[in-house]
PDB file of C-alpha atoms in Angstrom:
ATOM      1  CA  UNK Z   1     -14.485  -9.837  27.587  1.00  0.00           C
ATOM      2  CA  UNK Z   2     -11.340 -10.288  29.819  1.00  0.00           C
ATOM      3  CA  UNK Z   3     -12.055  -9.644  33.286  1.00  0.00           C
ATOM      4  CA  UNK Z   4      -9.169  -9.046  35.791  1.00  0.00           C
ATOM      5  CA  UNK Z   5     -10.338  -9.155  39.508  1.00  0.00           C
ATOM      6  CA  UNK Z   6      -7.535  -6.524  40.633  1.00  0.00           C
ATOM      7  CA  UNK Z   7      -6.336  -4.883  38.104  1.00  0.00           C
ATOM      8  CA  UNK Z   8      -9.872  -3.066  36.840  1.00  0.00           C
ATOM      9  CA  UNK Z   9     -10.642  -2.978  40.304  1.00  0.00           C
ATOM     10  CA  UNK Z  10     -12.617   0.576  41.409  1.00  0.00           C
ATOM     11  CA  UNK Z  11     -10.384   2.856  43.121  1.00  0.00           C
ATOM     12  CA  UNK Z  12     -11.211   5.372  46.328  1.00  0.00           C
ATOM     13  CA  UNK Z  13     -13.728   7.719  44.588  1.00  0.00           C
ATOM     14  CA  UNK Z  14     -14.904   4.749  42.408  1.00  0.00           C
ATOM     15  CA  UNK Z  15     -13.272   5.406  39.106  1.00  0.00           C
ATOM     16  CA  UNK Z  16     -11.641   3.493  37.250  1.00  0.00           C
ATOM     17  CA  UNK Z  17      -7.682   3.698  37.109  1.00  0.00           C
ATOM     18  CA  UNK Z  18      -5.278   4.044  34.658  1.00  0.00           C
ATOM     19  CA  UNK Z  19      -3.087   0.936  33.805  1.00  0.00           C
ATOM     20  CA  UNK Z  20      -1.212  -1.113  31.198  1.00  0.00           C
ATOM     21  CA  UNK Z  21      -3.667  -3.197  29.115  1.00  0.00           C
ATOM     22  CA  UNK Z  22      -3.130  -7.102  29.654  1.00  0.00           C
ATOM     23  CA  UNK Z  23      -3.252  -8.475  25.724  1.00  0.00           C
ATOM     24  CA  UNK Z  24      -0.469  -7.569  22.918  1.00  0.00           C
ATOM     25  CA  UNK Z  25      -1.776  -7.661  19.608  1.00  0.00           C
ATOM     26  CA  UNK Z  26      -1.891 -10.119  16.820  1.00  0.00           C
ATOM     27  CA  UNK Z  27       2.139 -11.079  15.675  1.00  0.00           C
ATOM     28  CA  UNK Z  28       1.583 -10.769  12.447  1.00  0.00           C
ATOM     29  CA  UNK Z  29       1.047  -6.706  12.576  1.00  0.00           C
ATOM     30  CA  UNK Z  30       4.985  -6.482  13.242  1.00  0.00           C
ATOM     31  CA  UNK Z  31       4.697  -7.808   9.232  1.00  0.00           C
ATOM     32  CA  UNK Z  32       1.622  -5.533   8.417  1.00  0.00           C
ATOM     33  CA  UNK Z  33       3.619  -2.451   9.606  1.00  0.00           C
ATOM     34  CA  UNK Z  34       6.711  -3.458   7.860  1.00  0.00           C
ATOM     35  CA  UNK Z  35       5.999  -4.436   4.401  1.00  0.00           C
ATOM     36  CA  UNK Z  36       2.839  -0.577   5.318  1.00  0.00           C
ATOM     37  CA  UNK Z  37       5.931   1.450   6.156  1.00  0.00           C
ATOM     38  CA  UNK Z  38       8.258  -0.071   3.327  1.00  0.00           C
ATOM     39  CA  UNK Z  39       5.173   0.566   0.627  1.00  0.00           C
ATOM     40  CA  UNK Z  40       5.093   4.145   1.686  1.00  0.00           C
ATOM     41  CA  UNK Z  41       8.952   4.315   1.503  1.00  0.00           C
ATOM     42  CA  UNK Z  42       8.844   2.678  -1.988  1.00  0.00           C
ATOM     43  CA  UNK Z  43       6.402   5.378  -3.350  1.00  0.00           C
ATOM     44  CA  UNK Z  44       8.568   8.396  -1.836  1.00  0.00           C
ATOM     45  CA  UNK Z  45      11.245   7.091  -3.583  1.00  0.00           C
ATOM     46  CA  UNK Z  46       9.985   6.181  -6.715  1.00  0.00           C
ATOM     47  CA  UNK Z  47       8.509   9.822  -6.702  1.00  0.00           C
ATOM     48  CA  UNK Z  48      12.058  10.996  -6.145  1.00  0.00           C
ATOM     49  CA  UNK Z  49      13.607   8.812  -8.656  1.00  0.00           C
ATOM     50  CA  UNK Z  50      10.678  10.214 -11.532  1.00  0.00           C
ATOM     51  CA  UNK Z  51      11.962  13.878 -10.583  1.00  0.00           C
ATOM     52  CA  UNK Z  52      15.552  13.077 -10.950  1.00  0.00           C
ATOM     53  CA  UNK Z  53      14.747  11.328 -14.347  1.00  0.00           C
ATOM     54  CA  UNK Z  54      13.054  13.967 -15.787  1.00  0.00           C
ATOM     55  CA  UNK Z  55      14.421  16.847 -14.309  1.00  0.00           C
ATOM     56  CA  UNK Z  56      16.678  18.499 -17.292  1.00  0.00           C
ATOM     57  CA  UNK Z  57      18.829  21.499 -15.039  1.00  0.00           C
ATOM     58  CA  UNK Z  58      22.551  20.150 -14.644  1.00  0.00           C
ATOM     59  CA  UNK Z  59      24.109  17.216 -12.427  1.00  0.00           C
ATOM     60  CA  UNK Z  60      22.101  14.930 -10.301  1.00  0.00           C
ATOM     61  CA  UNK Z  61      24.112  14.123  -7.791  1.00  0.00           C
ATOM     62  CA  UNK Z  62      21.811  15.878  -4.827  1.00  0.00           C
ATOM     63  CA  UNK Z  63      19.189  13.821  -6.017  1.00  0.00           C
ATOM     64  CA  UNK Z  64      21.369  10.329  -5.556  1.00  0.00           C
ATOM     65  CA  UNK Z  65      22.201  11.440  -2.456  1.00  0.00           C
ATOM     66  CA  UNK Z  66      18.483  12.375  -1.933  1.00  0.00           C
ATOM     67  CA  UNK Z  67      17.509   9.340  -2.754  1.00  0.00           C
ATOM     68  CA  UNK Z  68      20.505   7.255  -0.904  1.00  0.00           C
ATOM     69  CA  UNK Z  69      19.540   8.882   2.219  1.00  0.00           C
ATOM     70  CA  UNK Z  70      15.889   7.569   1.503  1.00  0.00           C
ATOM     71  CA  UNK Z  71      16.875   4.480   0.895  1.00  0.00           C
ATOM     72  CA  UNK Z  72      18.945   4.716   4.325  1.00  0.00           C
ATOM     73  CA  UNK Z  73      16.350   6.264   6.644  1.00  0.00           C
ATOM     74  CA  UNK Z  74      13.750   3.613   4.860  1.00  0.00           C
ATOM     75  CA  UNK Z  75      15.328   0.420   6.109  1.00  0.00           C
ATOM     76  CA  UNK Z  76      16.159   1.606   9.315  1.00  0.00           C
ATOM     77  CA  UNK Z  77      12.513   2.564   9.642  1.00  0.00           C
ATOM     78  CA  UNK Z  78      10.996  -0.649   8.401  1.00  0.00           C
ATOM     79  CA  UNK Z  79      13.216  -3.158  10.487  1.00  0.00           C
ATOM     80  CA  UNK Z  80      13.441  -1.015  13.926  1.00  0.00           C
ATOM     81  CA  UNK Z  81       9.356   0.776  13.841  1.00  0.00           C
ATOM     82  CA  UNK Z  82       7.416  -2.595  13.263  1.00  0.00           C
ATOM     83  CA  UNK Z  83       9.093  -4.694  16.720  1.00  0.00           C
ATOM     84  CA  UNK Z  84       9.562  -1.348  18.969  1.00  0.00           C
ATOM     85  CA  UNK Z  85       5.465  -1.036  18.594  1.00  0.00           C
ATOM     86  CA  UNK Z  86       4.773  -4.551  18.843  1.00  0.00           C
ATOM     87  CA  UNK Z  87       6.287  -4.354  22.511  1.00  0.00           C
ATOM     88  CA  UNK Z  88       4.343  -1.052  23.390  1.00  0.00           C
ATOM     89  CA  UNK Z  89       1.301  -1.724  21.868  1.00  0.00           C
ATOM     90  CA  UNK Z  90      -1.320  -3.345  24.229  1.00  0.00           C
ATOM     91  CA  UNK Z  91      -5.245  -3.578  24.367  1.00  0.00           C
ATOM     92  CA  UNK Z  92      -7.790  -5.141  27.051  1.00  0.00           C
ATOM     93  CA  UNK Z  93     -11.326  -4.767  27.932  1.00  0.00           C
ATOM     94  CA  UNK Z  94     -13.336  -5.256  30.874  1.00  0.00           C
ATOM     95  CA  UNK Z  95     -17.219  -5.210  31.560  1.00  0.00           C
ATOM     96  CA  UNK Z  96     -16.063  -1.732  32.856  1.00  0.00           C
ATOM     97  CA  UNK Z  97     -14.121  -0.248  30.711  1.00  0.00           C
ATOM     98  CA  UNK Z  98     -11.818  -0.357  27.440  1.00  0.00           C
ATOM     99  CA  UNK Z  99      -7.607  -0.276  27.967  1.00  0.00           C
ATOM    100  CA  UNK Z 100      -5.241   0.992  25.551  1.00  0.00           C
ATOM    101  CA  UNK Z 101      -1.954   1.496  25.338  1.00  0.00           C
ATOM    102  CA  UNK Z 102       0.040   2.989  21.436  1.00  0.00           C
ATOM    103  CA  UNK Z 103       3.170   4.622  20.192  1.00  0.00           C
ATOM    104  CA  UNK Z 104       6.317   3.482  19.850  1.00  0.00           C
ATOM    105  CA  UNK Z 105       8.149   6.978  20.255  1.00  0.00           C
ATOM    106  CA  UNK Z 106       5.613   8.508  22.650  1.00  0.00           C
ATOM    107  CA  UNK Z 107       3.656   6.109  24.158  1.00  0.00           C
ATOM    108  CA  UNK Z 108       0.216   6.785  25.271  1.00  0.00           C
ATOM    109  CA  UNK Z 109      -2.525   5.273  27.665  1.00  0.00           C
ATOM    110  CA  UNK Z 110      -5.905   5.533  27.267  1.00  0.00           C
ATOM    111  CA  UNK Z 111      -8.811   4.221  29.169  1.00  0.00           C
ATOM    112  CA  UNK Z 112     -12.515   4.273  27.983  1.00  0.00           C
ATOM    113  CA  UNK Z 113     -15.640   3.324  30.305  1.00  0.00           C
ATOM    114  CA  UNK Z 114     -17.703   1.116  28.393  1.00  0.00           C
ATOM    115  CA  UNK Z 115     -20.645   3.183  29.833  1.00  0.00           C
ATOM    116  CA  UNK Z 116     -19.494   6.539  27.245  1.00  0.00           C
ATOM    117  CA  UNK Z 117     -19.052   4.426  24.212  1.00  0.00           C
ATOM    118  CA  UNK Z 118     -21.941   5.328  21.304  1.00  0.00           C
ATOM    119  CA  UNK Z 119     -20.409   3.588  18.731  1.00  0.00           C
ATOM    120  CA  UNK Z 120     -18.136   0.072  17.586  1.00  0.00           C
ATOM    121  CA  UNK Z 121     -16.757  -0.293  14.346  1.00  0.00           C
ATOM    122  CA  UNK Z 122     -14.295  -3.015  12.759  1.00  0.00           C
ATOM    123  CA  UNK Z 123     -12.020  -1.894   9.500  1.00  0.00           C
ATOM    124  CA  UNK Z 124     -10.340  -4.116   7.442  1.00  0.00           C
ATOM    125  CA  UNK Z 125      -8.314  -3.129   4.240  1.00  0.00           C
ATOM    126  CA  UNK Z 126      -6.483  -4.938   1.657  1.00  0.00           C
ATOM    127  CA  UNK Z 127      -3.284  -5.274   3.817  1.00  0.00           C
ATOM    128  CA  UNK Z 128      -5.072  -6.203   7.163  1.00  0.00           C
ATOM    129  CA  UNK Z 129      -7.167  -8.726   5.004  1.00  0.00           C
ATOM    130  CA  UNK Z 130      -4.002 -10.281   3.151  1.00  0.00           C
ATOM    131  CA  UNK Z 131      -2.449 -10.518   6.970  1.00  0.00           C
ATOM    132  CA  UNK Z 132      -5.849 -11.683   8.178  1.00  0.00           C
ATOM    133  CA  UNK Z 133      -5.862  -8.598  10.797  1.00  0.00           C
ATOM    134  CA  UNK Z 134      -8.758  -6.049  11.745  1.00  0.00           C
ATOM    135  CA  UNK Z 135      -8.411  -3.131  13.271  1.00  0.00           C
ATOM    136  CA  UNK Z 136     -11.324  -1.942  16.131  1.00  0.00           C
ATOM    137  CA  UNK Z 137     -12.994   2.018  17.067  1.00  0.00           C
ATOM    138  CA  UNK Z 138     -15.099   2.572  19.841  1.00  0.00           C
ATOM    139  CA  UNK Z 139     -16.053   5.920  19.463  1.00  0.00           C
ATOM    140  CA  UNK Z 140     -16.810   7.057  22.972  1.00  0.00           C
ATOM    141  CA  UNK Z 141     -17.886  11.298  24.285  1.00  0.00           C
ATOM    142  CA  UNK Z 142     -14.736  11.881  24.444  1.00  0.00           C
ATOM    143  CA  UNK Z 143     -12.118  14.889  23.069  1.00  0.00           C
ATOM    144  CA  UNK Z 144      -9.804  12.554  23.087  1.00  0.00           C
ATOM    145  CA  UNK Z 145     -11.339  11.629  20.387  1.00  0.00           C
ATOM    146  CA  UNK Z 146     -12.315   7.695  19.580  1.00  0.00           C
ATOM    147  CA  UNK Z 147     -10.475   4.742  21.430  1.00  0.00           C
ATOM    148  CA  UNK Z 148      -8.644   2.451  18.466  1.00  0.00           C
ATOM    149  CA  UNK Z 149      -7.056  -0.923  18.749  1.00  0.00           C
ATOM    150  CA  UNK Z 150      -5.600  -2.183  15.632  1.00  0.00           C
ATOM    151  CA  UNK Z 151      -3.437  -5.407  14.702  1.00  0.00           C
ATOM    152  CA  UNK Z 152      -6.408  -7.739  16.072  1.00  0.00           C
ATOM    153  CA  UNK Z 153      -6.733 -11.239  14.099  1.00  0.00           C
ATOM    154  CA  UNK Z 154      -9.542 -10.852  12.705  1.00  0.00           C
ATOM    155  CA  UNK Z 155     -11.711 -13.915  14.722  1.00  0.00           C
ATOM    156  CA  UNK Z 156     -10.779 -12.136  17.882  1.00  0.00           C
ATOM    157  CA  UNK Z 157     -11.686  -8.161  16.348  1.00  0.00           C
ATOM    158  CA  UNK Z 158     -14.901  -9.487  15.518  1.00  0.00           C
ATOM    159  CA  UNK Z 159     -15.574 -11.043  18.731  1.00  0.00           C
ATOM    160  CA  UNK Z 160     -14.467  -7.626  20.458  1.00  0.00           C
ATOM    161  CA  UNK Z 161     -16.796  -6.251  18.823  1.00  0.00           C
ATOM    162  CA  UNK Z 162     -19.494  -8.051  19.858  1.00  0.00           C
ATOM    163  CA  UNK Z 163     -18.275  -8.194  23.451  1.00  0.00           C
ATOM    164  CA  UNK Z 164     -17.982  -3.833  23.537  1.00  0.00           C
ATOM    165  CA  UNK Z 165     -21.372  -3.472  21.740  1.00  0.00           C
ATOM    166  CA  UNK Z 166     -22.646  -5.605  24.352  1.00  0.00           C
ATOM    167  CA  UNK Z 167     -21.537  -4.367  27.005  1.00  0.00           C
ATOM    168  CA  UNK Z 168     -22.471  -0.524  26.284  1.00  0.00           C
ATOM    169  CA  UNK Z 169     -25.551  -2.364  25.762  1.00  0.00           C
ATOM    170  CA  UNK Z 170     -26.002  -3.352  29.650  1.00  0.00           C
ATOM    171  CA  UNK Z 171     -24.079  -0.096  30.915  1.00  0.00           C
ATOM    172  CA  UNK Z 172     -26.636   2.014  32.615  1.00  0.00           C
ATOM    173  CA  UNK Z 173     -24.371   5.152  31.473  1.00  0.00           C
ATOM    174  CA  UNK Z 174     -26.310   7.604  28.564  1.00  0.00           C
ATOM    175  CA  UNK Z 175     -22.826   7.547  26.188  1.00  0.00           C
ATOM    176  CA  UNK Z 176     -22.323  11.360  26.672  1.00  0.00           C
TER     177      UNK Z 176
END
């Protein structure tokens, strides 16, 4: 586990404060997200080009401009999404608590004590395992609902794992 004197230092009432994470994620998830996004993209408009085929009711011409304007918002969305998260997107843990920071269009901040997490769980699909990424879930009592950090390579998601598990281990906290 990282441990940063200052920055996960206790603060006044002894909690723990709010903060940017220290670590980006692995570089090769600005790839994962682009050739994820441009899959989805692909389907959508294969779906609309199977409609337009077999449709049988006049001209097509809203559907080429349907599926232009896919075609459009598609490659803005796979060059311009997959770099603006890389820069947002930050993780870090501490033997006190979990740091992460997501989005791309609202960005959010979340911070987990490692003394409320019940659960640590890697993921890995066919993607993450072609780009040799894994993807990490500490499921803590939150509503927030779970704590997620995903574009690790995959040595250093499984080694996060261990580091959490342990940690929750030693915390003197009940998880709830």
């Amino acid at each position: 586990m990282t441990t940063s004197t200052d920055k996960a230092a206790a603060v006044g009432d002894g909690s723990l404060r709010l903060r940017a994470p220290e670590h980006r994620l692995e570089r090769r998830v600005v790839w994962f997200w682009a050739v994820h996004s441009l899959l989805g993209w692909l389907a959508f408009a294969a779906a609309q080009a199977v409609w337009m085929l077999l449709r049988d009711d006049g001209p097509v011409e809203w559907h080429e401009w349907g599926l232009i304007l896919t075609a459009a918002l598609g490659a803005v969305h796979v060059v311009v999404m997959p770099p603006w998260r890389y820069r947002v997107h930050r993780w870090e843990t501490t033997p006190e608590a979990i740091y992460t920071q997501t989005g791309w269009f609202v960005e959010e901040r979340r911070i987990a004590p490692v003394s409320r997490v019940q659960t640590v769980d890697s993921e890995r699909g066919p993607l993450e395992r072609l780009f040799k990424l894994t993807n990490v879930t500490a499921t803590t009592a939150s509503a927030a609902g779970p704590i997620k950090i995903h574009g690790l390579d995959h040595a250093t998601g499984e080694r996060l794992v261990a580091d959490i598990t342990a940690a929750a281990q030693a915390s003197r906290g009940d998880a709830t």
